[in-house]
Amino acid sequence: MGLRGPRGWGAGPRRGARCWRDRGRPALSQGCGPPRLRSARGVGCRWEPGGPKMRAPARELFRDSAFPASDSSIFSSFSTPLVQFREEITWRRPQEICAEPRLFADSPQEGQVKQGLLGDCWFLCACAALQKSRRLLDQVFPPGQPSWLDQTYRGSFTCRVWQFGRWVEVTVDDRLPCLAGRLCFSRCQREDVFWLPLLEKAYAKVSGSYEHLWAGQVADALVDLTGGLAERWNLKDLARPGGQQDRPGGQQDRPGASEPRTCRQLLVLKDRCLISCSVLSPRSGTRELGEFHAFLVSDLRELRGLAGDSILLLRIQNPWGRRCWQGPWREGGEGWSRAQPGDESALLAELQDGEFWVEEEEFLREFDEVTIGFPVTEAGHLQSLCSGKALCHTQQLPGAWVKGQSAGGCRNNRGFPSNPKFWLRVSEPSELYVAVLQRPRMRLTGRAPVGDDHASRSPTSCLGKDRQAVGLHIWKVEKRRVSLPRALSAPPVAGTACHAYDREVHLRCELAPGFYLAVPSTFLKDAPGQFLLRVFSSGRVSLSAIKPAAQSAAHPEGLPAGEWETVQLRGSWRVGQTAGGSRNFASYPTNPCFPLSVPEGSGPRCVRITLRQHCRDVECLPIGFHVFQVPLDGGAQGASSLLLQEPLLSCVPHCYAQEVSRLCHLPAGTYRIVPSTYLPDTEGAFTVTVETRIDRRSIHSQEMLGQLLTEASFMAVMKS
């Protein structure tokens, strides 16, 4: 099993992050104080001069006590650079910031997102997706809400955010954090447009505070604002020859994986969905792009060069709102010498504040990752990123990994069959996306997030620490009555490439009609958590949970019923003696080698082999094992030559786990079990446990009034 760590971005601009003081802003809000408004604007009314010297009662505006205009709504741990502005931040309503506030802009350029002091570029990039679809915008911002010019205005706005399978309504007042009378967090290109800062406030309320938005994933925000899916592409894999063929740890492509991605596929997707890119760690000398910073891919153009070649240009928008990259396609740059006359002036004229052009090769070199939100049709269905098919059929069910019951860990753990299991019935040939969305673990704080059932909890803000590494695998089964151990010991028809700390992992597969078994799992055994299993399909599907069967006292780890013979073999890896490492090294034959004999019977025997290392979880070595079959003339070759042959079965890749396990069916014969660490000369102690199902009938005894008797399994200990 592979393991992928968490990534997140959102750091604000460097050196003080004062990007809210950009030049060239409209003079509309420069230095304006609280205006005098007519009663039609709903803030209260004042008699005109010359009339009676009295005032009408001021209309009471909404004040959100659940998310007040105070430090508790901005800060959670006082651990971000925002703390330096604590004494300067004030709260103002839009009509106190500018003379003519409005909710939405008249053009996309006026509503363009811009980042302020808060490091939430990841969220703002996702907000830009709402500008591509009026349906998405109306879903998040329900239409018909009174604005500042309406008589019914009361100072409150309602947004919808998708949370763990349902849309949650979030109502906030319109008091917004300001510095020197201007918005200090997000804003639009025109500062009299307020849909973005209001949505940011609603999302901060859902998350617990503004400070909780300091870092995050664009993919997570896209899911929360659309209820759909988002996909991340590693650009370094695209830049490497062969695409995604090379995987960490030598892991091959997962079953059912999509075709390798290419940057030019973004040309097809650019008009249908939001595309974001990010810099995780800039190259030395190119720090203008920032670190852990997210951008928008606002356009792609394919040009015909002077030499007849094709040039793919990408227009990148920086949420900081200023141009930050002086590459070869800047104004007057050498890149334009390759393009047709007139292309430079035409394309540079399209740039807005914070935008710049890069070529495909330059894009792959300077950026690390691309996040793509799945398109949503007008009917509300997701569209496949690969085929463009509408995924009209959706199903979702909640589940949980419970320590000691259903938290069996990854496939290298012997408890894997105890994980939650789901029947997936496919009624017609279909393209499916199956996703596991985990609910972040919670910690105690002073305010509950919106939509959470626990009144005294809110989510942690540290990426990775509040999540498990999760994965998903799918098996084809012939019917509902299936032998679970036999089915799960076979290769899956589809599975995630590795367990990842992402909030949601998903896989794409094309499945024929029939029954399938879907098993979400955590990387570590006994790692608790809650999740939502979601299925999006082009054809008819049904999803149902499998109720866990009562476990027997004799075999709590999910072994098939029957009698089992258990043998334990203890050994160790010693430097220079028995620590040969994996099969990648010439020293592999020096590893401990244990005999295994399977007796004659009516057919292959069910055998489970478990390798457990004697260590604490934090000190685990990467371990695995191979099983070699000894030929009938086994005496003719030594152990070293045997171990140079291909193994009959394997439990690899080597895994950082306390134990790894394989359940298999072996015909009668003689075998050798070779446990190993990944690297040679790595010391450790271990135990190999071999459990073999006994092939005999149960014994009936008249003395016991016909009750079944079972023979006690024996345990042998062999020391190396």
mmCIF file of N, CA and C in Angstrom, residues 637-699:
data_model
loop_
_atom_site.group_PDB
_atom_site.id
_atom_site.type_symbol
_atom_site.label_atom_id
_atom_site.label_comp_id
_atom_site.label_asym_id
_atom_site.label_seq_id
_atom_site.Cartn_x
_atom_site.Cartn_y
_atom_site.Cartn_z
ATOM 1 N N GLN A 637 18.262 -28.114 -5.497
ATOM 2 C CA GLN A 637 18.704 -26.718 -5.472
ATOM 3 C C GLN A 637 18.642 -26.197 -4.040
ATOM 4 N N GLY A 638 19.576 -25.328 -3.735
ATOM 5 C CA GLY A 638 19.629 -24.779 -2.399
ATOM 6 C C GLY A 638 18.627 -23.664 -2.202
ATOM 7 N N ALA A 639 18.585 -23.148 -0.950
ATOM 8 C CA ALA A 639 17.642 -22.091 -0.616
ATOM 9 C C ALA A 639 17.941 -20.814 -1.396
ATOM 10 N N SER A 640 19.225 -20.524 -1.601
ATOM 11 C CA SER A 640 19.585 -19.285 -2.300
ATOM 12 C C SER A 640 19.068 -19.284 -3.729
ATOM 13 N N SER A 641 19.242 -20.399 -4.435
ATOM 14 C CA SER A 641 18.765 -20.447 -5.819
ATOM 15 C C SER A 641 17.252 -20.439 -5.881
ATOM 16 N N LEU A 642 16.598 -21.034 -4.879
ATOM 17 C CA LEU A 642 15.130 -21.012 -4.851
ATOM 18 C C LEU A 642 14.610 -19.584 -4.740
ATOM 19 N N LEU A 643 15.279 -18.785 -3.897
ATOM 20 C CA LEU A 643 14.807 -17.420 -3.661
ATOM 21 C C LEU A 643 15.087 -16.485 -4.817
ATOM 22 N N LEU A 644 15.837 -16.943 -5.810
ATOM 23 C CA LEU A 644 16.053 -16.147 -7.007
ATOM 24 C C LEU A 644 14.935 -16.343 -8.024
ATOM 25 N N GLN A 645 14.054 -17.328 -7.784
ATOM 26 C CA GLN A 645 12.922 -17.574 -8.672
ATOM 27 C C GLN A 645 11.783 -16.614 -8.331
ATOM 28 N N GLU A 646 10.749 -16.579 -9.196
ATOM 29 C CA GLU A 646 9.572 -15.758 -8.934
ATOM 30 C C GLU A 646 8.759 -16.381 -7.799
ATOM 31 N N PRO A 647 8.330 -15.585 -6.823
ATOM 32 C CA PRO A 647 7.529 -16.144 -5.719
ATOM 33 C C PRO A 647 6.140 -16.555 -6.202
ATOM 34 N N LEU A 648 5.554 -17.507 -5.466
ATOM 35 C CA LEU A 648 4.197 -17.940 -5.781
ATOM 36 C C LEU A 648 3.179 -16.871 -5.392
ATOM 37 N N LEU A 649 3.381 -16.250 -4.235
ATOM 38 C CA LEU A 649 2.532 -15.135 -3.813
ATOM 39 C C LEU A 649 3.362 -14.193 -2.964
ATOM 40 N N SER A 650 2.867 -12.956 -2.846
ATOM 41 C CA SER A 650 3.632 -11.918 -2.164
ATOM 42 C C SER A 650 2.703 -11.044 -1.336
ATOM 43 N N CYS A 651 3.262 -10.463 -0.298
ATOM 44 C CA CYS A 651 2.576 -9.432 0.482
ATOM 45 C C CYS A 651 3.457 -8.188 0.433
ATOM 46 N N VAL A 652 3.366 -7.456 -0.664
ATOM 47 C CA VAL A 652 4.134 -6.242 -0.917
ATOM 48 C C VAL A 652 3.205 -5.241 -1.579
ATOM 49 N N PRO A 653 3.536 -3.945 -1.677
ATOM 50 C CA PRO A 653 4.809 -3.346 -1.298
ATOM 51 C C PRO A 653 5.019 -3.347 0.208
ATOM 52 N N HIS A 654 6.297 -3.221 0.600
ATOM 53 C CA HIS A 654 6.623 -3.194 2.007
ATOM 54 C C HIS A 654 5.899 -2.038 2.684
ATOM 55 N N CYS A 655 5.341 -2.316 3.848
ATOM 56 C CA CYS A 655 4.403 -1.395 4.481
ATOM 57 C C CYS A 655 4.874 -1.024 5.888
ATOM 58 N N TYR A 656 4.774 0.267 6.210
ATOM 59 C CA TYR A 656 5.071 0.740 7.560
ATOM 60 C C TYR A 656 3.896 0.380 8.471
ATOM 61 N N ALA A 657 3.785 -0.873 8.834
ATOM 62 C CA ALA A 657 2.697 -1.349 9.689
ATOM 63 C C ALA A 657 3.261 -2.363 10.671
ATOM 64 N N GLN A 658 2.568 -2.514 11.793
ATOM 65 C CA GLN A 658 3.041 -3.476 12.788
ATOM 66 C C GLN A 658 2.858 -4.907 12.291
ATOM 67 N N GLU A 659 1.831 -5.126 11.471
ATOM 68 C CA GLU A 659 1.653 -6.450 10.898
ATOM 69 C C GLU A 659 1.058 -6.348 9.507
ATOM 70 N N VAL A 660 1.434 -7.318 8.664
ATOM 71 C CA VAL A 660 0.872 -7.451 7.328
ATOM 72 C C VAL A 660 0.399 -8.885 7.173
ATOM 73 N N SER A 661 -0.602 -9.106 6.295
ATOM 74 C CA SER A 661 -1.233 -10.420 6.246
ATOM 75 C C SER A 661 -1.736 -10.720 4.848
ATOM 76 N N ARG A 662 -1.762 -12.015 4.481
ATOM 77 C CA ARG A 662 -2.374 -12.477 3.235
ATOM 78 C C ARG A 662 -3.184 -13.733 3.516
ATOM 79 N N LEU A 663 -4.402 -13.775 2.977
ATOM 80 C CA LEU A 663 -5.244 -14.964 3.023
ATOM 81 C C LEU A 663 -5.234 -15.566 1.630
ATOM 82 N N CYS A 664 -4.897 -16.870 1.505
ATOM 83 C CA CYS A 664 -4.710 -17.465 0.193
ATOM 84 C C CYS A 664 -5.145 -18.925 0.219
ATOM 85 N N HIS A 665 -5.153 -19.545 -0.958
ATOM 86 C CA HIS A 665 -5.468 -20.965 -1.100
ATOM 87 C C HIS A 665 -4.271 -21.641 -1.755
ATOM 88 N N LEU A 666 -3.658 -22.580 -1.035
ATOM 89 C CA LEU A 666 -2.442 -23.229 -1.497
ATOM 90 C C LEU A 666 -2.700 -24.708 -1.740
ATOM 91 N N PRO A 667 -2.263 -25.237 -2.881
ATOM 92 C CA PRO A 667 -2.357 -26.694 -3.098
ATOM 93 C C PRO A 667 -1.348 -27.432 -2.228
ATOM 94 N N ALA A 668 -1.519 -28.744 -2.104
ATOM 95 C CA ALA A 668 -0.608 -29.546 -1.290
ATOM 96 C C ALA A 668 0.812 -29.420 -1.830
ATOM 97 N N GLY A 669 1.770 -29.287 -0.919
ATOM 98 C CA GLY A 669 3.151 -29.151 -1.321
ATOM 99 C C GLY A 669 3.998 -28.529 -0.232
ATOM 100 N N THR A 670 5.247 -28.239 -0.588
ATOM 101 C CA THR A 670 6.200 -27.652 0.346
ATOM 102 C C THR A 670 6.535 -26.233 -0.106
ATOM 103 N N TYR A 671 6.616 -25.323 0.853
ATOM 104 C CA TYR A 671 6.819 -23.911 0.545
ATOM 105 C C TYR A 671 7.866 -23.317 1.485
ATOM 106 N N ARG A 672 8.326 -22.140 1.140
ATOM 107 C CA ARG A 672 9.224 -21.374 1.993
ATOM 108 C C ARG A 672 8.662 -19.958 2.150
ATOM 109 N N ILE A 673 8.589 -19.474 3.404
ATOM 110 C CA ILE A 673 8.135 -18.123 3.701
ATOM 111 C C ILE A 673 9.358 -17.271 4.018
ATOM 112 N N VAL A 674 9.506 -16.153 3.312
ATOM 113 C CA VAL A 674 10.671 -15.290 3.492
ATOM 114 C C VAL A 674 10.194 -13.894 3.890
ATOM 115 N N PRO A 675 10.243 -13.563 5.195
ATOM 116 C CA PRO A 675 9.910 -12.186 5.624
ATOM 117 C C PRO A 675 11.119 -11.275 5.431
ATOM 118 N N SER A 676 10.844 -9.996 5.124
ATOM 119 C CA SER A 676 11.962 -9.081 4.884
ATOM 120 C C SER A 676 11.549 -7.650 5.204
ATOM 121 N N THR A 677 12.563 -6.824 5.462
ATOM 122 C CA THR A 677 12.380 -5.377 5.504
ATOM 123 C C THR A 677 12.685 -4.847 4.104
ATOM 124 N N TYR A 678 12.324 -3.583 3.869
ATOM 125 C CA TYR A 678 12.567 -3.050 2.522
ATOM 126 C C TYR A 678 14.061 -2.835 2.284
ATOM 127 N N LEU A 679 14.770 -2.234 3.251
ATOM 128 C CA LEU A 679 16.195 -1.967 3.095
ATOM 129 C C LEU A 679 17.012 -3.039 3.802
ATOM 130 N N PRO A 680 18.152 -3.426 3.258
ATOM 131 C CA PRO A 680 19.009 -4.379 3.957
ATOM 132 C C PRO A 680 19.661 -3.756 5.189
ATOM 133 N N ASP A 681 20.224 -4.621 6.027
ATOM 134 C CA ASP A 681 20.931 -4.209 7.249
ATOM 135 C C ASP A 681 20.027 -3.384 8.163
ATOM 136 N N THR A 682 18.747 -3.754 8.242
ATOM 137 C CA THR A 682 17.792 -3.133 9.148
ATOM 138 C C THR A 682 17.383 -4.174 10.176
ATOM 139 N N GLU A 683 17.656 -3.908 11.442
ATOM 140 C CA GLU A 683 17.448 -4.916 12.476
ATOM 141 C C GLU A 683 16.047 -4.845 13.067
ATOM 142 N N GLY A 684 15.540 -6.018 13.442
ATOM 143 C CA GLY A 684 14.232 -6.079 14.073
ATOM 144 C C GLY A 684 13.857 -7.525 14.364
ATOM 145 N N ALA A 685 12.911 -7.720 15.276
ATOM 146 C CA ALA A 685 12.392 -9.048 15.615
ATOM 147 C C ALA A 685 10.961 -9.164 15.105
ATOM 148 N N PHE A 686 10.536 -10.393 14.820
ATOM 149 C CA PHE A 686 9.221 -10.580 14.218
ATOM 150 C C PHE A 686 8.670 -11.961 14.573
ATOM 151 N N THR A 687 7.395 -12.154 14.283
ATOM 152 C CA THR A 687 6.727 -13.448 14.396
ATOM 153 C C THR A 687 5.918 -13.684 13.133
ATOM 154 N N VAL A 688 6.077 -14.855 12.540
ATOM 155 C CA VAL A 688 5.261 -15.278 11.410
ATOM 156 C C VAL A 688 4.215 -16.259 11.926
ATOM 157 N N THR A 689 2.946 -15.949 11.705
ATOM 158 C CA THR A 689 1.857 -16.837 12.125
ATOM 159 C C THR A 689 1.216 -17.445 10.891
ATOM 160 N N VAL A 690 1.138 -18.782 10.850
ATOM 161 C CA VAL A 690 0.526 -19.512 9.746
ATOM 162 C C VAL A 690 -0.708 -20.223 10.274
ATOM 163 N N GLU A 691 -1.864 -19.869 9.735
ATOM 164 C CA GLU A 691 -3.122 -20.496 10.131
ATOM 165 C C GLU A 691 -3.668 -21.272 8.932
ATOM 166 N N THR A 692 -3.833 -22.579 9.113
ATOM 167 C CA THR A 692 -4.278 -23.465 8.033
ATOM 168 C C THR A 692 -5.598 -24.100 8.410
ATOM 169 N N ARG A 693 -6.568 -24.020 7.502
ATOM 170 C CA ARG A 693 -7.876 -24.619 7.774
ATOM 171 C C ARG A 693 -7.760 -26.138 7.708
ATOM 172 N N ILE A 694 -8.296 -26.801 8.750
ATOM 173 C CA ILE A 694 -8.244 -28.267 8.846
ATOM 174 C C ILE A 694 -9.386 -28.857 8.037
ATOM 175 N N ASP A 695 -9.037 -29.779 7.129
ATOM 176 C CA ASP A 695 -10.029 -30.378 6.235
ATOM 177 C C ASP A 695 -10.509 -31.701 6.814
ATOM 178 N N ARG A 696 -11.478 -31.646 7.747
ATOM 179 C CA ARG A 696 -12.069 -32.871 8.297
ATOM 180 C C ARG A 696 -13.442 -32.567 8.856
ATOM 181 N N ARG A 697 -14.216 -33.608 8.989
ATOM 182 C CA ARG A 697 -15.564 -33.451 9.500
ATOM 183 C C ARG A 697 -15.552 -33.270 11.014
ATOM 184 N N SER A 698 -16.596 -32.619 11.504
ATOM 185 C CA SER A 698 -16.746 -32.474 12.946
ATOM 186 C C SER A 698 -17.112 -33.824 13.560
ATOM 187 N N ILE A 699 -16.741 -34.029 14.832
ATOM 188 C CA ILE A 699 -16.958 -35.297 15.543
ATOM 189 C C ILE A 699 -18.205 -35.181 16.399
#
